[in-house]
XYZ file of C-alpha atoms in Angstrom:
706
model
C -75.643 -103.506 71.282
C -75.031 -99.903 70.139
C -77.825 -97.747 69.130
C -77.648 -94.376 67.349
C -80.873 -92.143 67.334
C -81.041 -89.614 64.638
C -83.187 -86.436 64.936
C -85.734 -85.334 62.305
C -84.259 -82.803 60.020
C -85.649 -79.199 59.873
C -82.892 -76.887 59.135
C -81.786 -78.682 55.969
C -84.879 -77.460 54.160
C -83.597 -73.803 54.371
C -80.723 -73.754 51.640
C -80.488 -70.118 51.022
C -78.041 -68.213 53.210
C -80.629 -65.576 53.988
C -82.650 -68.414 55.379
C -80.372 -70.672 57.222
C -78.348 -67.750 58.737
C -81.670 -66.288 60.230
C -81.502 -66.279 63.936
C -85.104 -67.637 64.391
C -84.492 -70.454 61.953
C -81.439 -71.509 63.904
C -83.106 -71.345 67.156
C -86.211 -73.209 66.194
C -84.134 -75.869 64.285
C -81.905 -76.672 67.125
C -84.550 -77.014 69.878
C -83.997 -80.513 71.568
C -86.464 -83.120 70.138
C -88.052 -84.509 73.210
C -89.263 -87.758 71.433
C -85.649 -88.683 70.555
C -84.299 -87.796 74.018
C -87.086 -89.742 75.786
C -86.034 -92.848 73.888
C -82.530 -92.327 74.470
C -83.242 -92.191 78.285
C -85.195 -95.474 77.957
C -82.428 -97.154 76.010
C -79.922 -96.017 78.684
C -82.164 -97.487 81.473
C -82.093 -100.708 79.586
C -78.336 -100.665 80.000
C -77.470 -100.239 76.238
C -75.069 -97.788 74.698
C -76.909 -94.942 72.764
C -75.689 -91.872 70.846
C -77.802 -89.173 69.494
C -77.000 -87.611 66.170
C -78.537 -84.157 65.647
C -79.075 -83.613 61.874
C -79.962 -79.983 62.252
C -76.737 -78.914 64.092
C -74.788 -81.127 61.572
C -76.288 -79.091 58.862
C -75.319 -75.778 60.398
C -71.765 -77.086 60.848
C -71.662 -77.953 57.260
C -72.846 -74.652 55.835
C -70.786 -72.670 58.434
C -67.544 -74.543 57.355
C -67.987 -74.951 53.649
C -70.911 -72.656 52.637
C -73.914 -72.843 50.371
C -72.179 -74.892 47.635
C -72.267 -78.034 49.833
C -75.903 -77.898 50.701
C -76.849 -80.385 47.995
C -74.305 -82.770 49.403
C -75.574 -82.625 52.921
C -77.365 -86.086 52.870
C -74.120 -87.956 51.931
C -71.995 -85.982 54.541
C -74.565 -86.685 57.217
C -74.746 -90.419 56.356
C -70.925 -90.765 56.500
C -70.980 -89.084 60.012
C -73.895 -91.174 61.175
C -72.185 -94.374 60.021
C -69.099 -93.465 61.879
C -70.965 -94.080 65.105
C -70.372 -97.740 64.353
C -73.762 -98.638 65.598
C -75.905 -101.741 65.187
C -79.186 -100.113 65.076
C -79.803 -96.657 63.473
C -83.045 -95.248 64.642
C -84.428 -92.314 62.599
C -87.066 -89.840 63.964
C -89.537 -88.527 61.405
C -91.743 -85.496 60.743
C -93.439 -84.557 57.678
C -91.240 -81.743 56.467
C -87.917 -83.661 56.623
C -89.230 -87.088 55.741
C -87.785 -87.148 52.098
C -84.387 -86.316 53.483
C -84.586 -88.646 56.429
C -85.331 -91.505 53.837
C -82.428 -90.657 51.631
C -79.967 -90.532 54.489
C -81.246 -93.789 55.801
C -80.750 -95.426 52.516
C -77.119 -93.967 52.379
C -76.357 -95.233 55.919
C -77.619 -98.647 54.915
C -75.156 -98.692 51.884
C -72.294 -97.958 54.240
C -73.368 -100.304 57.004
C -75.424 -102.962 55.155
C -75.412 -105.261 58.248
C -76.978 -102.638 60.539
C -80.765 -102.401 61.168
C -82.541 -99.289 59.940
C -85.408 -98.312 62.243
C -87.724 -95.466 61.682
C -90.298 -93.984 64.190
C -92.147 -90.774 64.706
C -95.237 -89.092 63.595
C -94.670 -89.349 59.795
C -93.565 -92.896 59.594
C -96.390 -93.955 61.740
C -99.057 -92.894 59.309
C -97.429 -93.993 56.050
C -95.956 -97.163 57.405
C -96.687 -99.652 54.602
C -96.087 -97.503 51.572
C -92.829 -96.571 53.108
C -91.690 -100.085 53.702
C -92.733 -101.034 50.096
C -90.996 -98.000 48.374
C -87.664 -97.912 50.508
C -85.936 -101.333 50.889
C -83.249 -99.776 53.004
C -85.834 -99.317 55.773
C -85.951 -102.527 57.853
C -88.498 -101.641 60.596
C -90.993 -98.884 61.502
C -92.032 -98.580 65.067
C -95.417 -96.854 65.110
C -96.681 -94.523 67.812
C -95.436 -93.884 71.306
C -92.357 -96.166 71.619
C -90.949 -95.828 75.011
C -92.577 -99.351 75.947
C -92.145 -101.021 72.638
C -88.735 -99.965 71.680
C -86.992 -102.014 74.604
C -88.999 -105.185 73.432
C -87.845 -104.633 69.748
C -84.229 -104.200 70.914
C -84.490 -107.340 72.970
C -85.929 -109.494 70.297
C -83.502 -108.078 67.595
C -80.570 -109.177 69.837
C -81.986 -112.501 70.609
C -84.803 -114.633 69.054
C -85.977 -112.028 66.466
C -89.611 -112.832 67.285
C -90.783 -109.455 65.612
C -94.362 -110.531 65.767
C -94.208 -109.980 69.502
C -93.272 -106.257 69.323
C -96.267 -104.096 69.581
C -96.544 -101.338 66.948
C -93.893 -102.773 64.780
C -94.051 -103.029 60.982
C -91.529 -104.952 59.071
C -91.082 -107.347 56.138
C -91.507 -111.016 56.189
C -91.952 -113.752 53.516
C -95.573 -112.785 53.326
C -94.830 -109.191 52.602
C -95.259 -106.192 54.848
C -96.440 -107.193 58.282
C -97.970 -104.710 60.811
C -98.461 -105.818 64.370
C -101.313 -104.460 66.483
C -100.776 -100.876 67.871
C -98.790 -100.591 71.088
C -100.798 -99.201 74.001
C -100.358 -95.545 74.763
C -98.161 -94.772 77.808
C -100.709 -94.363 80.536
C -98.383 -93.132 83.270
C -96.187 -90.596 81.876
C -94.690 -89.858 85.332
C -93.151 -93.418 85.019
C -90.931 -92.375 82.019
C -87.249 -91.478 82.778
C -86.199 -87.825 82.318
C -85.223 -86.994 78.753
C -81.553 -87.628 78.201
C -80.513 -84.011 77.607
C -76.915 -85.007 78.744
C -76.502 -87.100 75.701
C -76.349 -84.176 73.400
C -75.354 -81.339 75.611
C -78.008 -79.125 74.027
C -79.022 -77.401 77.164
C -75.515 -76.064 77.991
C -75.849 -72.265 77.635
C -79.542 -72.448 76.546
C -81.979 -69.963 77.859
C -84.801 -72.293 78.033
C -85.657 -75.952 78.127
C -88.513 -78.051 76.567
C -90.339 -80.375 78.947
C -93.180 -82.747 77.899
C -96.352 -81.881 79.910
C -98.704 -84.449 78.475
C -99.988 -86.353 75.409
C -103.238 -87.081 73.602
C -105.962 -84.828 72.169
C -109.696 -85.579 72.735
C -110.679 -83.429 69.688
C -110.873 -84.560 66.129
C -110.036 -81.631 63.699
C -110.135 -82.816 60.207
C -106.631 -81.443 59.151
C -104.761 -82.478 62.205
C -102.633 -85.718 62.661
C -101.990 -85.513 66.388
C -104.440 -88.355 67.143
C -102.760 -90.680 64.692
C -99.636 -90.620 66.834
C -100.632 -89.795 70.456
C -104.116 -91.056 70.183
C -107.182 -89.357 71.719
C -106.479 -90.572 75.265
C -105.686 -87.288 77.170
C -102.836 -87.714 79.666
C -100.873 -85.146 81.872
C -97.872 -85.527 83.895
C -98.367 -84.746 87.660
C -97.322 -81.300 88.882
C -94.861 -82.715 91.208
C -93.061 -84.607 88.378
C -92.920 -81.661 86.089
C -91.533 -79.407 88.966
C -89.016 -82.122 89.842
C -87.721 -82.090 86.239
C -87.589 -78.266 86.287
C -85.535 -78.259 89.456
C -83.160 -80.915 88.060
C -82.718 -79.020 84.907
C -82.174 -75.843 86.775
C -79.670 -77.315 89.202
C -77.678 -78.811 86.289
C -77.782 -76.083 83.578
C -79.087 -73.061 85.393
C -82.210 -72.724 83.306
C -85.429 -71.096 84.731
C -87.660 -70.823 81.670
C -89.377 -73.805 80.227
C -91.505 -74.647 77.085
C -94.166 -77.054 78.252
C -95.096 -79.375 75.331
C -98.689 -80.543 75.007
C -101.264 -79.564 72.363
C -104.196 -79.607 74.812
C -102.828 -78.761 78.286
C -105.756 -76.530 79.068
C -108.522 -79.105 78.251
C -108.898 -80.024 81.905
C -109.189 -76.629 83.756
C -109.156 -78.203 87.176
C -105.858 -79.897 86.523
C -104.470 -76.622 85.048
C -105.341 -74.826 88.256
C -103.851 -77.531 90.376
C -100.592 -77.296 88.452
C -100.523 -73.532 88.740
C -101.198 -73.623 92.516
C -98.434 -76.165 92.720
C -95.936 -73.961 90.960
C -97.037 -70.822 93.061
C -96.539 -72.857 96.328
C -93.199 -74.046 95.252
C -91.721 -70.590 95.267
C -89.254 -71.394 92.590
C -90.222 -68.620 90.261
C -89.800 -70.733 87.115
C -91.419 -69.311 83.965
C -93.125 -71.323 81.249
C -95.012 -71.302 78.044
C -97.731 -73.727 76.761
C -100.481 -74.257 74.131
C -104.105 -73.658 74.809
C -107.533 -73.721 73.188
C -109.501 -70.390 73.596
C -112.565 -72.328 74.495
C -110.816 -74.085 77.427
C -109.525 -71.014 79.227
C -111.207 -67.908 80.695
C -109.929 -64.777 82.261
C -109.790 -66.049 85.779
C -107.647 -69.071 84.597
C -105.416 -66.924 82.519
C -104.829 -64.750 85.532
C -103.934 -67.828 87.752
C -101.491 -69.062 84.870
C -99.746 -65.718 84.834
C -99.289 -65.753 88.557
C -97.791 -69.211 88.265
C -95.232 -68.099 85.830
C -96.861 -68.549 82.359
C -95.228 -66.050 79.899
C -96.589 -67.123 76.528
C -99.623 -69.001 75.053
C -99.840 -70.699 71.695
C -103.464 -70.417 70.259
C -104.400 -72.542 67.260
C -107.355 -70.513 65.939
C -106.929 -71.874 62.310
C -109.886 -69.976 60.627
C -111.638 -66.787 61.276
C -115.363 -67.578 60.680
C -117.755 -69.713 62.524
C -118.725 -71.422 59.246
C -115.181 -72.718 58.685
C -114.802 -73.573 62.335
C -117.816 -76.091 61.866
C -116.452 -77.476 58.582
C -112.961 -78.330 60.020
C -114.508 -79.611 63.210
C -112.621 -77.000 65.383
C -115.797 -75.440 66.728
C -114.080 -72.295 68.242
C -116.178 -69.181 69.000
C -114.517 -66.383 67.153
C -115.584 -63.603 69.514
C -114.418 -65.617 72.658
C -111.047 -66.312 70.813
C -110.710 -62.475 70.397
C -111.460 -61.932 74.120
C -108.878 -64.595 75.342
C -106.123 -62.976 73.218
C -107.112 -59.713 74.923
C -107.295 -61.302 78.399
C -103.746 -62.706 77.973
C -102.426 -59.395 76.870
C -103.810 -57.719 80.094
C -102.428 -60.509 82.236
C -98.894 -59.922 80.767
C -98.882 -63.067 78.785
C -97.668 -63.037 75.112
C -99.662 -65.014 72.693
C -98.897 -66.713 69.257
C -101.946 -66.884 67.110
C -101.777 -69.647 64.424
C -104.005 -69.290 61.314
C -104.536 -71.482 58.221
C -105.953 -70.742 54.815
C -106.349 -72.925 51.688
C -109.156 -75.121 52.802
C -111.247 -76.343 49.793
C -114.473 -75.196 51.218
C -112.971 -71.595 52.090
C -114.587 -68.685 50.411
C -113.653 -65.007 50.124
C -115.675 -64.022 53.184
C -113.967 -66.738 55.273
C -110.584 -65.491 54.298
C -111.598 -61.941 55.174
C -112.699 -63.277 58.622
C -109.236 -65.027 58.971
C -107.425 -61.900 58.151
C -109.400 -59.841 60.506
C -108.313 -62.260 63.159
C -104.799 -61.924 61.994
C -104.938 -58.207 62.265
C -106.574 -58.273 65.735
C -103.329 -60.202 66.843
C -101.157 -57.876 64.963
C -102.423 -54.841 66.899
C -102.062 -56.473 70.210
C -98.527 -55.641 71.308
C -97.496 -59.031 72.870
C -99.353 -61.113 70.310
C -97.767 -62.616 67.193
C -99.981 -63.789 64.372
C -98.787 -66.409 61.765
C -100.607 -67.685 58.789
C -99.755 -70.707 56.727
C -101.283 -72.677 53.756
C -103.063 -75.763 54.520
C -100.981 -78.845 54.436
C -102.746 -82.233 53.631
C -101.143 -84.320 56.377
C -101.079 -87.940 55.575
C -104.185 -89.998 56.403
C -106.134 -87.216 57.984
C -109.795 -86.952 56.953
C -109.054 -83.943 54.880
C -106.161 -85.753 52.947
C -108.304 -88.850 52.494
C -111.083 -86.822 51.056
C -108.986 -84.812 48.487
C -106.009 -87.127 47.893
C -106.803 -87.387 44.217
C -107.054 -83.569 43.814
C -103.643 -82.531 45.198
C -101.436 -80.053 43.222
C -97.618 -79.773 43.616
C -96.439 -76.135 43.567
C -92.826 -74.704 44.109
C -93.914 -73.504 47.636
C -96.625 -75.082 49.634
C -97.498 -74.940 53.327
C -95.171 -73.433 55.803
C -95.867 -76.743 57.792
C -93.327 -78.249 55.436
C -90.594 -75.832 56.378
C -89.724 -75.354 52.796
C -86.929 -73.006 51.926
C -86.445 -70.871 48.876
C -85.348 -73.962 46.838
C -85.861 -77.641 47.251
C -83.310 -80.415 46.912
C -83.718 -82.042 43.505
C -83.794 -85.449 45.016
C -86.385 -84.523 47.480
C -88.509 -83.180 44.769
C -88.123 -86.417 42.668
C -89.401 -88.470 45.714
C -92.220 -86.124 46.429
C -93.421 -86.274 42.809
C -93.133 -90.045 42.695
C -94.725 -90.874 45.997
C -97.522 -88.348 46.771
C -99.254 -90.659 49.316
C -95.998 -90.763 51.375
C -95.356 -86.970 51.116
C -98.716 -85.320 50.720
C -97.770 -82.324 52.951
C -95.820 -80.848 50.155
C -98.891 -80.631 47.980
C -101.793 -78.229 47.943
C -105.512 -78.957 47.915
C -107.925 -77.453 45.524
C -109.341 -74.020 46.368
C -112.102 -73.545 43.900
C -113.428 -70.378 45.397
C -109.926 -68.632 45.891
C -106.921 -67.923 43.802
C -104.287 -70.132 45.065
C -101.411 -67.847 43.824
C -103.038 -65.018 45.830
C -103.103 -67.260 48.943
C -99.360 -68.149 48.543
C -98.376 -64.474 48.262
C -100.727 -63.563 51.102
C -98.689 -65.861 53.275
C -95.433 -64.247 52.398
C -96.775 -60.695 52.516
C -98.535 -61.005 55.785
C -95.741 -62.838 57.562
C -92.918 -60.374 56.554
C -94.968 -57.204 56.751
C -96.026 -57.971 60.386
C -92.517 -58.809 61.500
C -91.088 -55.675 59.948
C -94.007 -53.123 59.887
C -96.513 -54.319 62.461
C -97.897 -50.877 63.230
C -97.761 -49.764 59.605
C -99.805 -52.627 58.502
C -102.279 -52.025 61.375
C -102.716 -48.371 60.505
C -103.231 -49.375 56.768
C -105.758 -52.056 57.759
C -107.833 -49.471 59.859
C -107.529 -46.651 57.281
C -108.560 -48.910 54.343
C -111.333 -50.921 56.059
C -109.724 -54.261 55.570
C -106.192 -55.561 54.876
C -107.351 -58.083 52.451
C -108.734 -55.749 49.788
C -105.673 -53.504 50.258
C -103.513 -56.515 49.734
C -105.187 -57.229 46.312
C -104.398 -53.754 45.288
C -100.791 -54.226 46.533
C -100.314 -57.310 44.379
C -101.337 -55.313 41.318
C -98.729 -52.732 42.224
C -96.154 -55.284 43.146
C -96.575 -56.988 39.657
C -95.923 -53.550 38.044
C -92.486 -53.385 39.715
C -91.512 -56.894 40.321
C -93.315 -59.093 37.942
C -92.266 -62.587 39.429
C -94.659 -65.451 39.734
C -95.267 -67.280 43.021
C -92.196 -69.224 43.711
C -88.622 -68.916 44.988
C -87.924 -65.463 43.614
C -91.037 -63.976 45.113
C -90.259 -65.420 48.512
C -86.887 -63.911 48.368
C -88.394 -60.567 47.420
C -90.522 -60.515 50.477
C -87.374 -60.958 52.653
C -85.385 -58.110 51.193
C -85.220 -54.387 52.090
C -86.601 -53.704 48.526
C -90.097 -55.064 49.672
C -90.097 -52.636 52.603
C -89.293 -49.642 50.478
C -91.867 -50.600 47.799
C -94.637 -51.026 50.527
C -93.980 -47.682 51.948
C -94.000 -46.172 48.384
C -97.315 -48.012 47.571
C -98.914 -46.787 50.828
C -97.620 -43.231 50.450
C -99.213 -43.001 46.947
C -102.545 -44.643 48.047
C -105.692 -42.480 48.900
C -105.491 -43.802 52.512
C -102.202 -42.052 53.055
C -104.020 -38.941 54.348
C -105.213 -40.926 57.396
C -103.488 -39.178 60.424
C -102.091 -42.183 62.056
C -100.989 -43.836 58.806
C -99.393 -40.498 57.699
C -97.245 -40.454 60.917
C -96.143 -44.061 60.493
C -95.363 -43.561 56.761
C -93.348 -40.425 57.771
C -91.390 -42.476 60.186
C -90.404 -45.305 57.736
C -89.449 -42.733 55.012
C -87.199 -40.966 57.376
C -85.901 -44.177 58.717
C -84.902 -45.228 55.297
C -82.928 -41.970 54.765
C -81.239 -42.000 58.287
C -77.761 -43.380 58.236
C -76.373 -46.396 60.280
C -72.996 -46.048 62.131
C -69.815 -46.809 60.178
C -68.200 -49.860 61.822
C -65.097 -50.118 59.628
C -63.238 -47.485 61.678
C -63.459 -49.640 64.818
C -63.032 -52.941 63.262
C -59.668 -53.457 64.919
C -60.510 -51.427 67.928
C -61.278 -52.772 71.495
C -64.811 -52.437 72.928
C -64.757 -51.244 76.429
C -66.684 -52.607 79.306
C -69.481 -50.258 80.436
C -67.621 -49.634 83.719
C -64.309 -48.782 82.132
C -63.390 -44.998 82.004
C -63.290 -43.353 78.628
C -60.495 -41.573 76.895
C -61.327 -38.520 74.823
C -59.643 -40.242 71.789
C -62.048 -43.252 72.088
C -64.761 -43.646 69.548
C -68.593 -43.883 70.699
C -70.626 -45.864 68.291
C -74.455 -46.437 68.279
C -75.273 -50.022 69.202
C -77.088 -52.585 66.953
C -76.586 -50.577 63.738
C -79.159 -48.177 65.067
C -80.405 -45.041 63.564
C -81.895 -41.753 64.791
C -85.190 -40.528 63.296
C -87.122 -37.360 63.622
C -90.828 -36.741 62.962
C -93.196 -33.912 62.837
C -95.701 -36.068 64.756
C -95.891 -38.368 67.716
C -94.974 -41.982 66.824
C -96.059 -43.183 70.283
C -99.526 -41.657 70.115
C -100.117 -43.034 66.513
C -99.114 -46.460 67.626
C -101.496 -46.158 70.510
C -104.335 -45.229 68.320
C -103.575 -48.220 66.120
C -103.353 -50.534 69.082
C -106.590 -49.224 70.637
C -108.413 -48.909 67.205
C -108.827 -45.165 68.068
C -108.227 -41.827 66.559
C -104.883 -40.005 66.322
C -104.968 -36.214 66.761
C -101.881 -34.572 65.214
C -99.643 -32.632 67.635
C -97.291 -29.786 67.028
C -93.594 -30.197 67.499
C -90.738 -32.406 66.259
C -90.068 -35.652 68.043
C -87.018 -37.918 67.906
C -86.550 -41.822 68.082
C -83.786 -44.202 68.505
C -84.351 -47.235 66.197
C -82.310 -50.424 66.549
C -82.066 -52.889 63.632
C -82.630 -55.676 66.159
C -85.387 -53.750 67.865
C -88.386 -55.155 69.627
C -91.330 -55.457 67.126
C -93.836 -54.363 69.818
C -92.361 -50.784 69.075
C -90.155 -49.788 66.131
C -88.307 -47.270 68.208
C -88.247 -45.369 71.506
C -88.404 -41.593 71.972
C -85.497 -39.563 72.969
C -84.848 -35.870 73.629
C -83.804 -33.451 70.939
C -80.334 -33.210 72.789
C -79.781 -36.911 73.072
C -80.840 -37.523 69.537
C -78.198 -35.034 68.303
C -75.561 -36.811 70.489
C -76.545 -40.261 69.138
C -76.332 -38.997 65.542
C -72.788 -37.894 66.151
C -71.904 -41.378 67.540
C -71.596 -42.559 63.939
C -68.401 -44.456 64.333
C -66.329 -41.733 62.640
C -65.887 -39.250 65.555
C -63.835 -39.449 68.831
C -65.274 -38.525 72.129
C -63.354 -35.194 71.762
C -64.825 -34.401 68.394
C -68.375 -35.017 69.695
C -67.731 -32.817 72.736
C -66.279 -30.082 70.453
C -69.269 -30.339 68.005
C -71.926 -30.168 70.686
C -70.163 -27.385 72.611
C -70.240 -25.367 69.345
C -73.902 -26.088 68.748
C -74.664 -25.040 72.306
C -72.548 -21.876 71.930
C -70.262 -22.997 74.707
C -66.595 -21.917 74.777
C -64.609 -25.115 74.565
C -62.372 -24.066 77.520
C -65.584 -24.042 79.684
C -66.266 -27.682 79.043
C -65.435 -29.606 82.205
C -65.352 -33.192 83.384
C -68.983 -32.911 84.771
C -70.128 -31.836 81.158
C -68.409 -34.803 79.509
C -69.872 -37.190 82.169
C -73.460 -36.102 81.729
C -73.005 -36.061 77.881
C -72.387 -39.833 77.642
C -73.718 -41.132 80.818
C -77.317 -41.779 79.863
C -76.489 -43.219 76.418
C -73.862 -45.448 77.833
C -75.824 -46.764 80.841
C -78.881 -47.515 78.688
C -76.577 -49.403 76.108
C -77.533 -46.958 73.308
C -73.794 -46.612 72.501
C -70.608 -48.726 72.812
C -67.163 -47.204 73.356
C -64.222 -48.358 71.226
C -60.554 -47.724 71.893
C -58.482 -47.537 68.687
C -55.218 -49.376 68.434
C -53.682 -46.332 66.865
C -54.573 -42.723 67.783
C -56.112 -40.536 65.050
C -54.603 -36.942 64.451
C -56.102 -34.209 66.639
C -57.197 -30.711 66.008
C -55.604 -27.795 68.017
C -58.872 -27.360 70.028
C -58.869 -31.042 70.804
C -55.247 -30.977 71.757
C -56.137 -28.312 74.394
C -59.119 -30.313 75.654
C -57.077 -33.503 75.882
C -54.320 -31.807 77.851
C -56.951 -30.991 80.544
C -59.164 -33.994 80.332
C -57.031 -37.004 79.071
C -59.192 -39.553 80.711
C -62.790 -39.160 81.943
C -62.360 -41.029 85.178
C -65.655 -40.329 86.681
C -67.816 -42.063 84.163
C -68.964 -45.563 85.098
């Protein structure tokens, strides 16, 4: 028997080139899906032939080869490729965001291979089993919940006696209608599972990190969360020895030393976390890892132990910023303690991602203010990354069941649905037709809040933090609260870009135009006189007027290795389309004042900064000397080494004949060693001035530069 497992689609929701060409979208979309790889390993252990078809990589291949025009035809193209595996069973994984597309592709595969069995598993299918089987005749079977133990039983029965009533967790059709067998037991011993079949897809070749399952099950019962519907409430962890063994195996085969440990609730049992950390430290392997944590399940001491054991990042699901809403959603986090845990992680050198949600039916303006205060606390913490999304009513959660008849469909709903700028028309048709199967694309009523404002707040806060973290922090502190300032911004935005909430508005927040408009808005606001905000505004205004290097002149040139000697006719170019910015203030001091919620005291004197377009958002640019700044300005892609030397010699009032090899070496050594510039060698040599001819005759090659 041949089995083809198909991953859940994520990338195909992003059908705008600005979205699907985004580096983060590609990285997140192509992360190996552990559930599929775990089942592939189980099937291999059973002695059966298995292939894995990655829908996300297939999508990127399609758009890279034929472009945006073919996005609408992805389902048909993917179905043809899946059918070509010539399998007898096609097993589709499912998540809420890609479920409409998964079902459309499954139906097309069934048309091509009518004698095959279409099986669906995963979190979404597990909670909407019966309506899916009733609405989609192409789906033959749904295997609910954890399937490592039940899938082999199903495959055996499918190939032999077809006694489907004996398969735990299986739903299927019979002459009596849709039948659902009792749930399969959870996998009690996770160590007994085989290692995920990474080799089937080759996804780890060249990867910088690998995902490893750390545990399953959540003992909590938040009203909006569907984790318990799939993994149940029985909390389980893999043993430290097994996790380390898998890390070593992956490192030995792929050279990977960084790992994403997957489990929503790893830190629930602090004793086991400590045991894991001590085991990692004792191993001496030096592996690094990330994980999720609840802020009420860690303390400063535990965070320090985790840092010593190699933890580099924590994901904190805070959700809402007031104690009142914490009780309503049954999360029950203490907000002040949550603030403290982010700060503890920062001091321990651990980055954090802070996840927040707005759009709860009971949420009021003061609750939203609290959530945005928490958002800004994270935003002014250098190694913390806040994110805010709209509530998604996940199928069959308490929150969905309570409000299922009050849902509203908008162009853009929760970020949980991975919606791109536009949705596929066939997906939209299914979503409208079957709200009980696809509720996550809907919004719940927010009687106390303007839903349009919430939708725009998500776009504004997300993009402003990514691009203007410290400017946003300074504006928040100068105004006394980012939410009230945001309301003023919306009025201003409507006067210059009067789009409704929807695809065009989302696109606007991803353009340079938004950044320019935000700086203009803040510059004209009464808070612009605040000293630290004033410095940051000056920085972004000057950044906008600074020029990036011209790359067309070196399009056909050869980039030299850093150890290769330069010729005076080579062309130095600033790296990463970087710009040089000057200020009559101290950017570092202003950022420090925002970070520490302190005062900025203006200082005399001009300062200079090197700003990379692919720069680290912890700091928009780093300071350089006036002399290095001028040199970097001249490395604009239009001047040769000789021309830059000539220009700087004149500005320093040095006679050109006094310029020697040591001067040239010192001139470019720092910029080159710190990768601020790259050196290109043209195929054809540009004409020289008489002064350059004399210089070249004496220093044809700068051999001392390394």
